[in-house]
């Protein structure tokens, strides 16, 4: 059975149940929206995203700089659609850089689908003691520019993310860095490293999406599910590019309550590790709502990158023999992304590759069990942080190797 398919079905059912509950409590919710917000069907904006980001990052003790990095209107002569619009206005990548000790190696963190850099808020303090940490919102997400998404193929969609990241790298004048990507961000990070290996010291893929295709991972459960009325509807919605964010926008001023219920369920019942405090949950929920409800852009990549069930249309497994960067995979024990795809890829890799599993954690291992996640990252980077002692370091207690 595909864990990705199970996750998609569960998410759809959760949204459906929660949306139904919203309609029964609409009167109560409406009273919360006082003038003038009542006039705004979708109560968010770019300014509100950045404000929510600042409130969430107020929990972080390490100082940081937030900037909108100008990546221009697009690479000269490029046919990439991420810069095509009625004007030549520049695009920006929302970036946070944390204070670090001098000469610390640079760690760039890339979020997953439906997320943004603030999801790493529980990790910045611990990692900034060892690295120069830089986290970004990918183009079309979070507080970054949200240009019209006009890609029409998997190739164009991959190029949208890879080339915009490369333009960001140039603007930041980064030469060598450790690249960490979560879920869909892991897919983008891996594709970037395949195209620009000269800039990546080490690749850390956290619960990465996109390693296997549907043909490589036959799922009896998915086949049966597609034959049901729910499967037919969900598959149609997927191919029509109806995203969870569209549901949230459609609910207008009731959207924040839907997000609150979802985040409470996701980071409450799915996690058995370090639970969110009430303040963390409140600030994360507020942040998540504003990033999801803003203009649709990067989210529309979904149908071009994955088929229904979260199977990649151009799976990374097919590129394993071309890998040029030492890689560490990190998975939570309860991660719906299957680590067996990484095991299969490792067989064809010609570079050093490790697979680490973190207990008491699901797909968002860095939120569920931040201490275990930090141990995994430091161990992954031991050859960069302590080259003289790297070979004598053993896997930290509690972590397991797959």
GROMACS .gro file of C-alpha atoms in nm:
model
  402
    1UNK     CA    1   0.000   0.000   0.000
    2UNK     CA    2   0.124   0.352  -0.077
    3UNK     CA    3   0.167   0.564   0.234
    4UNK     CA    4   0.147   0.871   0.014
    5UNK     CA    5  -0.192   0.762  -0.116
    6UNK     CA    6  -0.313   0.694   0.238
    7UNK     CA    7  -0.198   1.042   0.343
    8UNK     CA    8  -0.381   1.206   0.051
    9UNK     CA    9  -0.701   1.020   0.131
   10UNK     CA   10  -0.679   1.104   0.501
   11UNK     CA   11  -0.613   1.470   0.432
   12UNK     CA   12  -0.910   1.486   0.195
   13UNK     CA   13  -1.136   1.321   0.452
   14UNK     CA   14  -1.013   1.555   0.727
   15UNK     CA   15  -1.082   1.859   0.511
   16UNK     CA   16  -1.425   1.726   0.425
   17UNK     CA   17  -1.521   1.657   0.786
   18UNK     CA   18  -1.385   1.989   0.906
   19UNK     CA   19  -1.552   2.187   0.629
   20UNK     CA   20  -1.884   2.021   0.718
   21UNK     CA   21  -1.836   2.114   1.081
   22UNK     CA   22  -1.763   2.471   0.977
   23UNK     CA   23  -2.103   2.511   0.814
   24UNK     CA   24  -2.281   2.408   1.135
   25UNK     CA   25  -2.090   2.663   1.341
   26UNK     CA   26  -2.095   2.947   1.087
   27UNK     CA   27  -2.298   3.184   1.302
   28UNK     CA   28  -2.052   3.162   1.590
   29UNK     CA   29  -1.752   3.201   1.360
   30UNK     CA   30  -1.903   3.500   1.180
   31UNK     CA   31  -1.938   3.696   1.504
   32UNK     CA   32  -1.561   3.674   1.553
   33UNK     CA   33  -1.495   3.872   1.237
   34UNK     CA   34  -1.546   4.232   1.333
   35UNK     CA   35  -1.533   4.534   1.103
   36UNK     CA   36  -1.347   4.592   0.873
   37UNK     CA   37  -1.223   4.233   0.824
   38UNK     CA   38  -1.579   4.125   0.755
   39UNK     CA   39  -1.553   4.298   0.419
   40UNK     CA   40  -1.255   4.081   0.320
   41UNK     CA   41  -1.363   3.734   0.209
   42UNK     CA   42  -1.007   3.599   0.239
   43UNK     CA   43  -0.858   3.783   0.539
   44UNK     CA   44  -0.492   3.775   0.441
   45UNK     CA   45  -0.224   3.963   0.243
   46UNK     CA   46   0.152   3.958   0.190
   47UNK     CA   47   0.195   4.201   0.479
   48UNK     CA   48  -0.003   3.967   0.703
   49UNK     CA   49   0.214   3.673   0.600
   50UNK     CA   50   0.531   3.858   0.701
   51UNK     CA   51   0.366   3.979   1.024
   52UNK     CA   52   0.260   3.623   1.111
   53UNK     CA   53   0.613   3.505   1.030
   54UNK     CA   54   0.761   3.759   1.270
   55UNK     CA   55   0.522   3.654   1.545
   56UNK     CA   56   0.616   3.288   1.498
   57UNK     CA   57   0.989   3.363   1.485
   58UNK     CA   58   0.960   3.565   1.805
   59UNK     CA   59   0.983   3.223   1.969
   60UNK     CA   60   1.337   3.189   1.830
   61UNK     CA   61   1.608   3.333   2.056
   62UNK     CA   62   1.879   3.361   1.789
   63UNK     CA   63   1.891   3.693   1.607
   64UNK     CA   64   1.812   3.691   1.237
   65UNK     CA   65   1.778   3.909   0.930
   66UNK     CA   66   1.470   3.890   0.708
   67UNK     CA   67   1.502   4.008   0.349
   68UNK     CA   68   1.329   3.988   0.014
   69UNK     CA   69   1.605   3.871  -0.221
   70UNK     CA   70   1.557   4.008  -0.573
   71UNK     CA   71   1.597   3.728  -0.829
   72UNK     CA   72   1.508   3.951  -1.124
   73UNK     CA   73   1.241   3.892  -1.387
   74UNK     CA   74   1.411   3.573  -1.506
   75UNK     CA   75   1.738   3.442  -1.651
   76UNK     CA   76   1.836   3.622  -1.976
   77UNK     CA   77   1.718   3.428  -2.279
   78UNK     CA   78   1.540   3.169  -2.066
   79UNK     CA   79   1.215   3.014  -2.179
   80UNK     CA   80   1.114   2.940  -1.821
   81UNK     CA   81   0.762   3.056  -1.744
   82UNK     CA   82   0.820   3.171  -1.387
   83UNK     CA   83   0.903   3.523  -1.508
   84UNK     CA   84   0.645   3.549  -1.787
   85UNK     CA   85   0.387   3.813  -1.708
   86UNK     CA   86   0.239   4.131  -1.848
   87UNK     CA   87   0.528   4.325  -1.696
   88UNK     CA   88   0.899   4.279  -1.632
   89UNK     CA   89   0.860   4.324  -1.258
   90UNK     CA   90   1.128   4.147  -1.052
   91UNK     CA   91   1.054   3.847  -0.832
   92UNK     CA   92   1.160   3.809  -0.471
   93UNK     CA   93   1.248   3.514  -0.250
   94UNK     CA   94   1.162   3.566   0.118
   95UNK     CA   95   1.476   3.477   0.314
   96UNK     CA   96   1.577   3.459   0.681
   97UNK     CA   97   1.943   3.434   0.782
   98UNK     CA   98   2.034   3.356   1.142
   99UNK     CA   99   2.330   3.487   1.338
  100UNK     CA  100   2.616   3.239   1.355
  101UNK     CA  101   2.976   3.208   1.460
  102UNK     CA  102   3.239   3.321   1.214
  103UNK     CA  103   3.337   3.072   0.942
  104UNK     CA  104   3.048   2.837   1.022
  105UNK     CA  105   2.937   2.623   0.724
  106UNK     CA  106   2.620   2.739   0.552
  107UNK     CA  107   2.304   2.531   0.581
  108UNK     CA  108   2.019   2.623   0.342
  109UNK     CA  109   1.677   2.488   0.443
  110UNK     CA  110   1.395   2.438   0.191
  111UNK     CA  111   1.037   2.369   0.301
  112UNK     CA  112   0.787   2.122   0.157
  113UNK     CA  113   0.455   2.150  -0.025
  114UNK     CA  114   0.193   2.365   0.146
  115UNK     CA  115   0.455   2.487   0.393
  116UNK     CA  116   0.709   2.768   0.422
  117UNK     CA  117   1.034   2.841   0.605
  118UNK     CA  118   0.864   2.918   0.937
  119UNK     CA  119   0.785   2.547   0.979
  120UNK     CA  120   1.149   2.510   1.092
  121UNK     CA  121   1.095   2.749   1.387
  122UNK     CA  122   1.176   2.476   1.642
  123UNK     CA  123   1.514   2.410   1.479
  124UNK     CA  124   1.675   2.747   1.414
  125UNK     CA  125   1.826   2.799   1.761
  126UNK     CA  126   1.989   2.456   1.783
  127UNK     CA  127   2.121   2.454   1.426
  128UNK     CA  128   2.246   2.814   1.436
  129UNK     CA  129   2.501   2.715   1.702
  130UNK     CA  130   2.675   2.503   1.438
  131UNK     CA  131   2.581   2.655   1.102
  132UNK     CA  132   2.507   2.977   0.924
  133UNK     CA  133   2.141   2.889   0.878
  134UNK     CA  134   1.947   3.034   0.585
  135UNK     CA  135   1.583   2.939   0.525
  136UNK     CA  136   1.376   3.042   0.226
  137UNK     CA  137   1.020   3.047   0.101
  138UNK     CA  138   1.026   2.890  -0.243
  139UNK     CA  139   0.897   3.103  -0.528
  140UNK     CA  140   0.518   3.110  -0.515
  141UNK     CA  141   0.494   3.023  -0.144
  142UNK     CA  142   0.504   3.195   0.193
  143UNK     CA  143   0.621   3.556   0.180
  144UNK     CA  144   0.793   3.519  -0.158
  145UNK     CA  145   0.656   3.658  -0.484
  146UNK     CA  146   0.353   3.472  -0.617
  147UNK     CA  147   0.363   3.508  -0.996
  148UNK     CA  148   0.095   3.348  -1.211
  149UNK     CA  149   0.179   2.979  -1.248
  150UNK     CA  150   0.170   2.907  -1.621
  151UNK     CA  151   0.377   2.588  -1.645
  152UNK     CA  152   0.220   2.316  -1.856
  153UNK     CA  153   0.456   2.023  -1.811
  154UNK     CA  154   0.670   1.841  -1.555
  155UNK     CA  155   0.987   1.976  -1.717
  156UNK     CA  156   0.871   2.338  -1.702
  157UNK     CA  157   0.752   2.298  -1.345
  158UNK     CA  158   1.082   2.153  -1.226
  159UNK     CA  159   1.267   2.435  -1.402
  160UNK     CA  160   1.044   2.696  -1.231
  161UNK     CA  161   1.176   2.585  -0.890
  162UNK     CA  162   1.533   2.488  -0.984
  163UNK     CA  163   1.612   2.804  -1.181
  164UNK     CA  164   1.447   3.042  -0.935
  165UNK     CA  165   1.655   2.880  -0.657
  166UNK     CA  166   1.969   2.917  -0.867
  167UNK     CA  167   1.896   3.286  -0.927
  168UNK     CA  168   1.849   3.324  -0.551
  169UNK     CA  169   2.185   3.153  -0.490
  170UNK     CA  170   2.355   3.395  -0.728
  171UNK     CA  171   2.190   3.695  -0.562
  172UNK     CA  172   2.306   3.573  -0.220
  173UNK     CA  173   2.656   3.506  -0.357
  174UNK     CA  174   2.668   3.155  -0.215
  175UNK     CA  175   2.926   2.918  -0.355
  176UNK     CA  176   2.924   2.607  -0.136
  177UNK     CA  177   2.654   2.508   0.111
  178UNK     CA  178   2.477   2.216   0.274
  179UNK     CA  179   2.131   2.181   0.122
  180UNK     CA  180   1.843   2.045   0.329
  181UNK     CA  181   1.499   1.989   0.180
  182UNK     CA  182   1.181   1.849   0.335
  183UNK     CA  183   0.921   1.646   0.144
  184UNK     CA  184   0.856   1.830  -0.186
  185UNK     CA  185   1.145   2.059  -0.089
  186UNK     CA  186   1.358   1.744  -0.078
  187UNK     CA  187   1.252   1.666  -0.434
  188UNK     CA  188   1.349   2.019  -0.544
  189UNK     CA  189   1.678   2.003  -0.351
  190UNK     CA  190   1.771   1.672  -0.511
  191UNK     CA  191   1.683   1.795  -0.861
  192UNK     CA  192   1.886   2.112  -0.797
  193UNK     CA  193   2.186   1.909  -0.677
  194UNK     CA  194   2.167   1.692  -0.989
  195UNK     CA  195   2.180   2.004  -1.208
  196UNK     CA  196   2.423   2.215  -1.000
  197UNK     CA  197   2.637   1.971  -0.796
  198UNK     CA  198   2.928   2.216  -0.784
  199UNK     CA  199   2.748   2.427  -0.523
  200UNK     CA  200   2.630   2.156  -0.281
  201UNK     CA  201   2.863   2.017  -0.014
  202UNK     CA  202   2.616   1.770   0.132
  203UNK     CA  203   2.252   1.690   0.063
  204UNK     CA  204   2.007   1.619   0.347
  205UNK     CA  205   1.669   1.491   0.232
  206UNK     CA  206   1.406   1.485   0.507
  207UNK     CA  207   1.113   1.258   0.423
  208UNK     CA  208   1.166   1.341   0.053
  209UNK     CA  209   0.884   1.303  -0.195
  210UNK     CA  210   0.920   1.179  -0.549
  211UNK     CA  211   1.146   0.875  -0.538
  212UNK     CA  212   0.918   0.625  -0.705
  213UNK     CA  213   0.653   0.635  -0.976
  214UNK     CA  214   0.320   0.458  -0.979
  215UNK     CA  215   0.449   0.200  -1.228
  216UNK     CA  216   0.744   0.120  -1.000
  217UNK     CA  217   0.526   0.093  -0.692
  218UNK     CA  218   0.215  -0.101  -0.777
  219UNK     CA  219  -0.046  -0.051  -0.507
  220UNK     CA  220  -0.341  -0.287  -0.482
  221UNK     CA  221  -0.500  -0.054  -0.228
  222UNK     CA  222  -0.473   0.248  -0.458
  223UNK     CA  223  -0.618   0.053  -0.751
  224UNK     CA  224  -0.917  -0.048  -0.541
  225UNK     CA  225  -0.957   0.300  -0.395
  226UNK     CA  226  -0.962   0.460  -0.740
  227UNK     CA  227  -1.255   0.233  -0.830
  228UNK     CA  228  -1.466   0.374  -0.543
  229UNK     CA  229  -1.674   0.691  -0.578
  230UNK     CA  230  -1.438   0.870  -0.338
  231UNK     CA  231  -1.139   0.764  -0.546
  232UNK     CA  232  -1.301   0.876  -0.871
  233UNK     CA  233  -1.382   1.219  -0.724
  234UNK     CA  234  -1.041   1.270  -0.563
  235UNK     CA  235  -0.856   1.160  -0.876
  236UNK     CA  236  -1.065   1.402  -1.084
  237UNK     CA  237  -0.997   1.685  -0.837
  238UNK     CA  238  -0.624   1.602  -0.848
  239UNK     CA  239  -0.606   1.610  -1.227
  240UNK     CA  240  -0.812   1.933  -1.224
  241UNK     CA  241  -0.546   2.084  -0.992
  242UNK     CA  242  -0.790   2.146  -0.708
  243UNK     CA  243  -0.560   2.199  -0.409
  244UNK     CA  244  -0.634   2.198  -0.033
  245UNK     CA  245  -0.552   2.571  -0.039
  246UNK     CA  246  -0.847   2.632  -0.271
  247UNK     CA  247  -1.077   2.479  -0.010
  248UNK     CA  248  -0.938   2.714   0.253
  249UNK     CA  249  -0.986   3.017   0.026
  250UNK     CA  250  -1.337   2.906  -0.058
  251UNK     CA  251  -1.431   2.911   0.309
  252UNK     CA  252  -1.331   3.278   0.331
  253UNK     CA  253  -1.345   3.409   0.689
  254UNK     CA  254  -1.411   3.056   0.818
  255UNK     CA  255  -1.077   2.936   0.677
  256UNK     CA  256  -0.873   3.011   0.990
  257UNK     CA  257  -1.091   2.777   1.197
  258UNK     CA  258  -1.041   2.499   0.942
  259UNK     CA  259  -0.664   2.545   0.958
  260UNK     CA  260  -0.670   2.552   1.338
  261UNK     CA  261  -0.855   2.222   1.350
  262UNK     CA  262  -0.623   2.063   1.096
  263UNK     CA  263  -0.299   2.174   1.262
  264UNK     CA  264  -0.429   2.073   1.604
  265UNK     CA  265  -0.509   1.726   1.472
  266UNK     CA  266  -0.189   1.693   1.269
  267UNK     CA  267   0.058   1.801   1.535
  268UNK     CA  268  -0.143   1.653   1.819
  269UNK     CA  269  -0.250   1.301   1.730
  270UNK     CA  270   0.020   1.220   1.471
  271UNK     CA  271   0.312   1.317   1.691
  272UNK     CA  272   0.437   1.117   1.988
  273UNK     CA  273   0.743   1.333   2.046
  274UNK     CA  274   0.789   1.686   2.179
  275UNK     CA  275   0.435   1.825   2.162
  276UNK     CA  276   0.366   2.185   2.067
  277UNK     CA  277   0.293   2.425   2.348
  278UNK     CA  278  -0.030   2.624   2.338
  279UNK     CA  279   0.158   2.936   2.224
  280UNK     CA  280   0.351   2.746   1.955
  281UNK     CA  281   0.028   2.592   1.826
  282UNK     CA  282  -0.151   2.928   1.816
  283UNK     CA  283   0.129   3.111   1.634
  284UNK     CA  284   0.193   2.825   1.391
  285UNK     CA  285  -0.177   2.800   1.305
  286UNK     CA  286  -0.198   3.174   1.237
  287UNK     CA  287   0.114   3.156   1.020
  288UNK     CA  288  -0.005   2.850   0.828
  289UNK     CA  289  -0.340   3.010   0.750
  290UNK     CA  290  -0.191   3.324   0.597
  291UNK     CA  291   0.061   3.129   0.387
  292UNK     CA  292  -0.208   2.892   0.255
  293UNK     CA  293  -0.484   3.145   0.188
  294UNK     CA  294  -0.274   3.389  -0.018
  295UNK     CA  295  -0.275   3.392  -0.397
  296UNK     CA  296  -0.237   3.053  -0.565
  297UNK     CA  297   0.101   3.018  -0.733
  298UNK     CA  298   0.361   2.754  -0.649
  299UNK     CA  299   0.094   2.520  -0.511
  300UNK     CA  300  -0.031   2.460  -0.868
  301UNK     CA  301   0.279   2.249  -0.936
  302UNK     CA  302   0.115   1.947  -0.776
  303UNK     CA  303  -0.044   1.772  -1.076
  304UNK     CA  304   0.265   1.823  -1.292
  305UNK     CA  305   0.511   1.677  -1.043
  306UNK     CA  306   0.299   1.394  -0.898
  307UNK     CA  307   0.023   1.163  -1.011
  308UNK     CA  308  -0.261   1.085  -0.772
  309UNK     CA  309  -0.120   0.905  -0.468
  310UNK     CA  310   0.192   1.127  -0.453
  311UNK     CA  311   0.386   0.923  -0.711
  312UNK     CA  312   0.644   1.121  -0.908
  313UNK     CA  313   0.602   1.165  -1.281
  314UNK     CA  314   0.983   1.190  -1.313
  315UNK     CA  315   1.099   0.988  -1.010
  316UNK     CA  316   1.435   1.051  -0.848
  317UNK     CA  317   1.499   0.677  -0.838
  318UNK     CA  318   1.567   0.690  -1.212
  319UNK     CA  319   1.850   0.941  -1.152
  320UNK     CA  320   2.021   0.756  -0.864
  321UNK     CA  321   2.318   0.650  -1.077
  322UNK     CA  322   2.380   1.017  -1.167
  323UNK     CA  323   2.409   1.130  -0.801
  324UNK     CA  324   2.725   1.330  -0.737
  325UNK     CA  325   2.668   1.462  -0.384
  326UNK     CA  326   2.706   1.271  -0.054
  327UNK     CA  327   2.352   1.234   0.078
  328UNK     CA  328   2.178   1.167   0.407
  329UNK     CA  329   1.811   1.070   0.422
  330UNK     CA  330   1.618   1.144   0.742
  331UNK     CA  331   1.279   0.987   0.817
  332UNK     CA  332   1.051   0.981   1.118
  333UNK     CA  333   0.947   0.635   1.234
  334UNK     CA  334   0.585   0.720   1.150
  335UNK     CA  335   0.667   0.902   0.826
  336UNK     CA  336   0.418   0.831   0.547
  337UNK     CA  337   0.705   0.870   0.300
  338UNK     CA  338   0.856   0.525   0.270
  339UNK     CA  339   1.230   0.502   0.338
  340UNK     CA  340   1.248   0.191   0.119
  341UNK     CA  341   1.262   0.418  -0.186
  342UNK     CA  342   1.586   0.565  -0.049
  343UNK     CA  343   1.719   0.214   0.014
  344UNK     CA  344   1.650   0.124  -0.347
  345UNK     CA  345   1.816   0.443  -0.473
  346UNK     CA  346   2.124   0.383  -0.258
  347UNK     CA  347   2.197   0.061  -0.448
  348UNK     CA  348   2.266   0.264  -0.763
  349UNK     CA  349   2.440   0.563  -0.604
  350UNK     CA  350   2.813   0.599  -0.649
  351UNK     CA  351   2.851   0.842  -0.357
  352UNK     CA  352   2.831   0.805   0.019
  353UNK     CA  353   2.469   0.764   0.131
  354UNK     CA  354   2.312   0.712   0.476
  355UNK     CA  355   1.952   0.661   0.584
  356UNK     CA  356   1.863   0.769   0.938
  357UNK     CA  357   1.532   0.710   1.115
  358UNK     CA  358   1.419   0.927   1.406
  359UNK     CA  359   1.185   0.787   1.674
  360UNK     CA  360   0.870   0.958   1.805
  361UNK     CA  361   0.819   1.147   1.480
  362UNK     CA  362   0.612   1.146   1.165
  363UNK     CA  363   0.655   1.327   0.835
  364UNK     CA  364   0.729   1.658   1.011
  365UNK     CA  365   1.015   1.504   1.207
  366UNK     CA  366   1.169   1.847   1.278
  367UNK     CA  367   0.850   1.956   1.458
  368UNK     CA  368   0.758   1.622   1.617
  369UNK     CA  369   1.101   1.542   1.762
  370UNK     CA  370   1.333   1.841   1.716
  371UNK     CA  371   1.609   1.703   1.939
  372UNK     CA  372   1.626   1.379   1.739
  373UNK     CA  373   1.618   1.575   1.415
  374UNK     CA  374   1.906   1.799   1.527
  375UNK     CA  375   2.113   1.494   1.622
  376UNK     CA  376   2.050   1.345   1.277
  377UNK     CA  377   2.154   1.665   1.097
  378UNK     CA  378   2.472   1.706   1.302
  379UNK     CA  379   2.566   1.344   1.243
  380UNK     CA  380   2.499   1.384   0.871
  381UNK     CA  381   2.736   1.683   0.861
  382UNK     CA  382   3.008   1.537   1.086
  383UNK     CA  383   3.264   1.528   0.802
  384UNK     CA  384   3.214   1.901   0.749
  385UNK     CA  385   3.186   2.005   1.115
  386UNK     CA  386   3.460   1.779   1.258
  387UNK     CA  387   3.663   1.632   0.973
  388UNK     CA  388   3.939   1.506   1.205
  389UNK     CA  389   3.698   1.304   1.421
  390UNK     CA  390   3.427   1.212   1.170
  391UNK     CA  391   3.525   0.847   1.131
  392UNK     CA  392   3.518   0.782   1.505
  393UNK     CA  393   3.171   0.930   1.564
  394UNK     CA  394   2.893   0.680   1.614
  395UNK     CA  395   2.524   0.722   1.541
  396UNK     CA  396   2.362   0.917   1.829
  397UNK     CA  397   2.160   0.715   2.077
  398UNK     CA  398   1.797   0.673   1.981
  399UNK     CA  399   1.854   0.708   1.607
  400UNK     CA  400   1.863   0.402   1.384
  401UNK     CA  401   2.026   0.334   1.049
  402UNK     CA  402   1.821   0.178   0.770
   0.00000   0.00000   0.00000
